[in-house]
Coordinates of C-alpha atoms in Angstrom, one line a residue:
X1 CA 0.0 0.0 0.0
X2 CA 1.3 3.3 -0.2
X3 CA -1.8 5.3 -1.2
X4 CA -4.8 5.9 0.9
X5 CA -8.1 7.4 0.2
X6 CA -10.2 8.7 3.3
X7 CA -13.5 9.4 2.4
X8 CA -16.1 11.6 4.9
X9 CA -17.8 13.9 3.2
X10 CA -19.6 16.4 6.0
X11 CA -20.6 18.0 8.3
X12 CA -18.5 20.1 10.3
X13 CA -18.6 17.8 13.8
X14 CA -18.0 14.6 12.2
X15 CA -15.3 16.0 10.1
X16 CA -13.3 17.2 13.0
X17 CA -14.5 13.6 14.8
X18 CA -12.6 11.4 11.9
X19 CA -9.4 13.9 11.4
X20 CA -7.8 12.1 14.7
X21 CA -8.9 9.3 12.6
X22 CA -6.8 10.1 9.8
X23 CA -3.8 11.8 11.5
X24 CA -3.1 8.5 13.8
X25 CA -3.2 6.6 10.5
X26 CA -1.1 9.2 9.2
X27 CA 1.4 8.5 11.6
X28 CA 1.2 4.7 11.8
X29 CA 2.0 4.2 8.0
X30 CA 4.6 7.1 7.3
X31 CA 5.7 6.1 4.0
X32 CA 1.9 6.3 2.4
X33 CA 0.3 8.9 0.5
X34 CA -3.0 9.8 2.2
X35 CA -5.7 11.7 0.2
X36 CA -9.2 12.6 1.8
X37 CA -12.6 13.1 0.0
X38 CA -14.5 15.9 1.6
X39 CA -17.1 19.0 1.1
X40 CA -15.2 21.9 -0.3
X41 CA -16.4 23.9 2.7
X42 CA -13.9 21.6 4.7
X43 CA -11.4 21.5 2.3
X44 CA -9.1 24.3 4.7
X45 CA -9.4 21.9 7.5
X46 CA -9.1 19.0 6.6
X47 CA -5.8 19.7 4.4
X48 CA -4.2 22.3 7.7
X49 CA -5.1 20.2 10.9
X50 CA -4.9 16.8 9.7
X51 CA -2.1 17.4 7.3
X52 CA -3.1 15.3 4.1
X53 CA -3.8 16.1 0.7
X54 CA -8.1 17.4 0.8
X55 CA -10.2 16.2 -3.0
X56 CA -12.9 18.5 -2.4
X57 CA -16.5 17.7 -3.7
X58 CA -19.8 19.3 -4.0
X59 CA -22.5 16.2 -3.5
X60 CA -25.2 18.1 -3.9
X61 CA -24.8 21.2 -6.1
X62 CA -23.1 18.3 -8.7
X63 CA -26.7 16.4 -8.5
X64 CA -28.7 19.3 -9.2
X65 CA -26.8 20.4 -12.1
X66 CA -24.3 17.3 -13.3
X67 CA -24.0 18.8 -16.7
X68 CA -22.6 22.5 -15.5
X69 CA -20.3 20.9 -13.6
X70 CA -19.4 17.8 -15.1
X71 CA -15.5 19.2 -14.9
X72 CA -15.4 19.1 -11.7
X73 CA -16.5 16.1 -11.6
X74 CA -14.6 14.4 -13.7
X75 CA -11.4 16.0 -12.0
X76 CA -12.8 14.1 -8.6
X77 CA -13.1 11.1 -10.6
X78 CA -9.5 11.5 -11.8
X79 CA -8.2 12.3 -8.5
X80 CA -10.1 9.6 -6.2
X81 CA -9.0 6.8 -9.3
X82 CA -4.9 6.7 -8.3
X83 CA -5.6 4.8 -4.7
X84 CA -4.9 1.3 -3.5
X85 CA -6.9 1.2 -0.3
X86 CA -10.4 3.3 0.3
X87 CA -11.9 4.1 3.7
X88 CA -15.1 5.2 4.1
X89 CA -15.5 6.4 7.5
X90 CA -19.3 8.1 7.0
X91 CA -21.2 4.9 6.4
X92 CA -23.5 6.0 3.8
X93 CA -24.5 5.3 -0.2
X94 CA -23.1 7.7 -1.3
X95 CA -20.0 7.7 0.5
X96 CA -19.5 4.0 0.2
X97 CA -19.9 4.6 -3.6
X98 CA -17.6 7.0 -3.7
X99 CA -15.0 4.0 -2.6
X100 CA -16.1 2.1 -5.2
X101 CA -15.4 4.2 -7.6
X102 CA -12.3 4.6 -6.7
X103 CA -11.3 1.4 -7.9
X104 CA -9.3 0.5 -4.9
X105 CA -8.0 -3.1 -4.6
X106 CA -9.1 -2.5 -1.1
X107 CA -12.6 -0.9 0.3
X108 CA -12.8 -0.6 4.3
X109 CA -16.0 0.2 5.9
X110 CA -17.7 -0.5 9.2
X111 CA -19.0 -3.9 9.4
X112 CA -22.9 -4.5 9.3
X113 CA -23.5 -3.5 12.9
X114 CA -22.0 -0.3 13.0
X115 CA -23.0 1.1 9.2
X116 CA -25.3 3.9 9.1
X117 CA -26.7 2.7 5.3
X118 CA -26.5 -0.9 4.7
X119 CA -26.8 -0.7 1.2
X120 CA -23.3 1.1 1.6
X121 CA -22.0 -2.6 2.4
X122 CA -22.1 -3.5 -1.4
X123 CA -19.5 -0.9 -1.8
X124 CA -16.7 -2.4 0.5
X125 CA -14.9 -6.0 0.5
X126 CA -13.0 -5.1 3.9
X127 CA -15.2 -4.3 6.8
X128 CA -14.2 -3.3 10.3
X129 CA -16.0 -4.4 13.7
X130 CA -16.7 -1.5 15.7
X131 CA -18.8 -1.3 19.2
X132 CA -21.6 1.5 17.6
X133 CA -21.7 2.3 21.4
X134 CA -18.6 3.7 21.9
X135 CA -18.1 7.4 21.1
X136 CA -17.5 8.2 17.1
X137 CA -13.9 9.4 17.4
X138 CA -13.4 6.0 19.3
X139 CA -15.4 4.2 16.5
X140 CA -13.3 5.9 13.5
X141 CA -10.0 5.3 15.7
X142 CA -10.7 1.8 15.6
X143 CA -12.1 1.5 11.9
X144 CA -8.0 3.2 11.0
X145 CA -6.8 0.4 13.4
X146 CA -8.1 -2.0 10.9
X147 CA -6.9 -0.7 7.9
X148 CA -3.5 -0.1 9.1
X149 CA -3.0 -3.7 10.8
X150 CA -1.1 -2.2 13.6
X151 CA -2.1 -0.9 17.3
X152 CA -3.2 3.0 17.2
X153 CA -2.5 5.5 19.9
X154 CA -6.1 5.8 21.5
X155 CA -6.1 9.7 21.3
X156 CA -3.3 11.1 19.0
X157 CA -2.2 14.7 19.8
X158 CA -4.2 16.7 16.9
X159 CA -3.5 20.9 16.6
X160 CA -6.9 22.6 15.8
X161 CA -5.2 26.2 16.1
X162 CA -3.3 26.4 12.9
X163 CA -6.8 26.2 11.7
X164 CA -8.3 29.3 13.4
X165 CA -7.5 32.8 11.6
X166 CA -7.9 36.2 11.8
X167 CA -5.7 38.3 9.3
X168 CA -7.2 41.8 9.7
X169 CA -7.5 41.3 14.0
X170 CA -11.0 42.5 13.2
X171 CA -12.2 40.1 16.0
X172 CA -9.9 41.1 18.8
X173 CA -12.8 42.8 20.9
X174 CA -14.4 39.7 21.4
X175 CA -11.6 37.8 23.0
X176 CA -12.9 36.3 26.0
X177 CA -16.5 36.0 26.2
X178 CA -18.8 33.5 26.7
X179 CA -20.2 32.2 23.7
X180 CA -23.5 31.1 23.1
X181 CA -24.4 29.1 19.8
X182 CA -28.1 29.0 19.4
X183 CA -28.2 27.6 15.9
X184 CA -28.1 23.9 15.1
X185 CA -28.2 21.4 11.5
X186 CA -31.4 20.2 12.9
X187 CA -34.7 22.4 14.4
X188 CA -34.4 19.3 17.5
X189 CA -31.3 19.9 18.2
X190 CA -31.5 23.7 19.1
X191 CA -32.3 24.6 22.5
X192 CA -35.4 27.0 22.6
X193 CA -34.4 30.9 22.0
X194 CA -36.3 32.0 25.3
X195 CA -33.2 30.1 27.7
X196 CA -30.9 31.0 26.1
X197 CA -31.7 34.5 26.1
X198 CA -31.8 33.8 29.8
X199 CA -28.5 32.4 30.3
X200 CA -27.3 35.7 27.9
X201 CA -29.1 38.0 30.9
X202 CA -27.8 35.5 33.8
X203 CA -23.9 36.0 32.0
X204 CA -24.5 39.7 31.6
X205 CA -22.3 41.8 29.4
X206 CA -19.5 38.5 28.8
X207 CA -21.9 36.6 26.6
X208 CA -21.2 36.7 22.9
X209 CA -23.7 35.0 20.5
X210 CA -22.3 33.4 17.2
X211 CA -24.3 32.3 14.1
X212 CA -24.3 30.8 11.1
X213 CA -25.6 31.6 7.5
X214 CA -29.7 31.7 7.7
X215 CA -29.0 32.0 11.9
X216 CA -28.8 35.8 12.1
X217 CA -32.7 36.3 13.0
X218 CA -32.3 33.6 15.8
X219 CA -29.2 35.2 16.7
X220 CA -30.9 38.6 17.4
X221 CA -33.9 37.1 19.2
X222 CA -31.2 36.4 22.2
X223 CA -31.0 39.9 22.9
X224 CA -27.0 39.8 23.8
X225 CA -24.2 41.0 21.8
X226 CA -24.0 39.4 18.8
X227 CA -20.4 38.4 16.5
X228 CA -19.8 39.7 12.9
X229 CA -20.4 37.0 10.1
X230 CA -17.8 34.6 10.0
X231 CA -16.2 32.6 7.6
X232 CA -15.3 28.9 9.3
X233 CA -11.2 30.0 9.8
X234 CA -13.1 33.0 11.6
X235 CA -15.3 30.9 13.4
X236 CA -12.5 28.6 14.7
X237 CA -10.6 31.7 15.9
X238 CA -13.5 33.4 17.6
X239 CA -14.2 30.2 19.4
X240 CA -10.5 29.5 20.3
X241 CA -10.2 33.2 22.1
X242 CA -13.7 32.1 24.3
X243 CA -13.7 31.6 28.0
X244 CA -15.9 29.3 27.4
X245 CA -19.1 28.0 24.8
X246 CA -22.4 26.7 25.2
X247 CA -24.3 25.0 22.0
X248 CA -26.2 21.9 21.5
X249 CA -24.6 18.7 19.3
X250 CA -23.2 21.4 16.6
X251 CA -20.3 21.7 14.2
X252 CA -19.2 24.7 16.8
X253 CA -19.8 22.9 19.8
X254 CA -17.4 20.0 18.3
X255 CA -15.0 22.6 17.3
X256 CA -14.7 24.6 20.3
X257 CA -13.9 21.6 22.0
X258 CA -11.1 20.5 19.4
X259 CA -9.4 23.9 19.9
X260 CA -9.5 22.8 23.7
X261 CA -11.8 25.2 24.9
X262 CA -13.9 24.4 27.7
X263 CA -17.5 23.7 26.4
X264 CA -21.2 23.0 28.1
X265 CA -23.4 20.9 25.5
X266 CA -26.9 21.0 25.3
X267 CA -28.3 17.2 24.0
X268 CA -31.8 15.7 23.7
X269 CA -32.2 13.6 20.6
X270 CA -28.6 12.4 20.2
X271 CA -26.5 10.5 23.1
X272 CA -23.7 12.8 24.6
X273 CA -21.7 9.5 25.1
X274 CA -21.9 9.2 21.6
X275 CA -21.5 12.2 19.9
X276 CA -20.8 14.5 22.3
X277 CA -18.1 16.9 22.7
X278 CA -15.1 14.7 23.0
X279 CA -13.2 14.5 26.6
X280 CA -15.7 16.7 27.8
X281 CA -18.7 14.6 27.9
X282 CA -19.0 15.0 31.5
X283 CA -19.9 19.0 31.0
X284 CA -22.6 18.0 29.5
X285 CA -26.5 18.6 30.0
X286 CA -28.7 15.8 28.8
X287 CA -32.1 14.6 28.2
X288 CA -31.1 11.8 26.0
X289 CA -31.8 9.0 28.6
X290 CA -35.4 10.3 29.4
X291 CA -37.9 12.6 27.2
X292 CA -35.1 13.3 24.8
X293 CA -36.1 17.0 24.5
X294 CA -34.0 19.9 24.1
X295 CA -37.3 21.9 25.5
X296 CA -36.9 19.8 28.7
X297 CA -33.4 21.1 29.5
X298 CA -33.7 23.5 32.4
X299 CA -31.7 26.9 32.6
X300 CA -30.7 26.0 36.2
X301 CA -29.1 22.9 35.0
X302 CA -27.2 25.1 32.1
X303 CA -25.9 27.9 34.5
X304 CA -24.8 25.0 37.3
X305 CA -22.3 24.0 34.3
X306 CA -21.5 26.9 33.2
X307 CA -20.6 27.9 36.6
X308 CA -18.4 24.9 37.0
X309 CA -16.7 25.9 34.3
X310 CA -16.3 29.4 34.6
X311 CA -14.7 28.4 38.5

């Protein structure tokens, strides 16, 4: 082998959660050539913190329009066609067929336990058996034990601040706060605006709310001051200069915590101990094991936390 093809296409908190992933498999098989198959809005990180060579794609702007940009595609094609070995450590169709069109002697997957999409087995010949109970960095840590035959590190030291970036210091005034991240992929995932507008009046004039694209409305509604729009580098920096951050199970919330900055998560529908903000699962505040609303999360709860980590 000595050319390797990671494929996980989005979003932002399972990127960061296979880059360890990647980077221990990196440094477990230092003579081979690791590519990685990702959405171009990740392109930046995937190529700066996990230090391999990012084959950006656009899933779905390419299926709406195939023949406008049937270049681009093409290039992918080209690009993702010179690799031995595939891993596909999303577990979906279209990921899994991604491998497959790689043409790589060898396809790795999770087994038939652990696969999101089991139609995505007919993609893979080499499958890995992972406990779908174990947090996901754990999960993808083991799936790159597989492929590279050898023991892994459990945790290898990863460097998320490379990453963040502000080149005009335009951000410099909010260095410090406590930042609130009301916005989330999924309407059950957000916490309602109401408490965390109280938690922005219980922090007082330290609070900071950051938002995303189609987020600024919610974003007002919390009545505290609110950051600039951001581009992701921006993001990363604005969250690595916090005191602190408290989101539900968000691409910020994961990234906040990769920088190593302290977090409180907000969870209902998903399990914390699965997918929660990685070596700080126990700063979290969860419903998942009763009603599994975010509605049901109390603001005493959140501010006990916060508290905690603001001592």
């Amino acid at each position: 082998m000595t050319r390797l093809l990671a494929i996980r296409l989005s979003a932002l908190g399972d990127v960061i959660h296979t880059i360890p992933a990647v980077v221990a498999l990196r440094e477990a098989l230092p003579d081979v050539e690791i590519g990685w198959v990702v959405e171009s809005p990740y392109r930046e990180l995937v190529s700066i913190v996990a230090g391999v060579e990012a084959i950006p794609v656009s899933m779905k702007r390419w299926g709406r329009s195939p023949l406008r940009f049937r270049r681009e595609m093409r290039a992918a094609r080209s690009a993702i066609r010179t690799y031995e070995v595939a891993v596909d450590f999303q577990g979906l169709i279209k990921s899994a067929a991604l491998a497959g069109f790689s043409r790589a002697r060898e396809r790795w997957g999770f087994d038939r336990e652990a696969i999101r999409e089991k139609a995505a087995l007919l993609f893979t010949n080499r499958r890995a058996a992972i406990d779908p109970s174990r947090h996901i960095v754990e999960q993808n840590l083991d799936l790159a034990a597989a492929v590279a035959g050898v023991p892994l590190l459990p945790m290898p030291e990863v460097d998320f601040t490379p990453f963040a970036a502000d080149p005009d210091g335009s951000l410099a005034p909010f260095r410090g706060a406590v930042v609130l991240l009301p916005g989330a992929g999924k309407s059950e995932k957000q916490w309602p605006a109401e408490n965390f507008r109280e938690v922005a009046r219980l922090i007082g004039e330290r609070s900071l709310v950051v938002w995303g694209p189609g987020e600024e409305d919610l974003a007002s509604a919390i009545g505290a001051p609110m950051a600039p729009r951001t581009n992701l580098r921006q993001l990363a920096h604005v969250l690595a200069a916090a005191r602190a951050v408290i989101g539900g199970d968000t691409g910020p919330l994961h990234l906040a915590a990769a920088l190593g900055r302290p977090v409180v998560g907000l969870y209902g529908p998903t399990s914390p101990r699965r997918n929660g903000p990685y070596g700080q699962i126990g700063r979290c505040v969860s419903t998942f094991e009763s009603t599994r609303s975010m509605a049901d999360i109390a603001v005493k709860d959140v501010m006990k936390k916060v508290e905690e980590v603001l001592a």
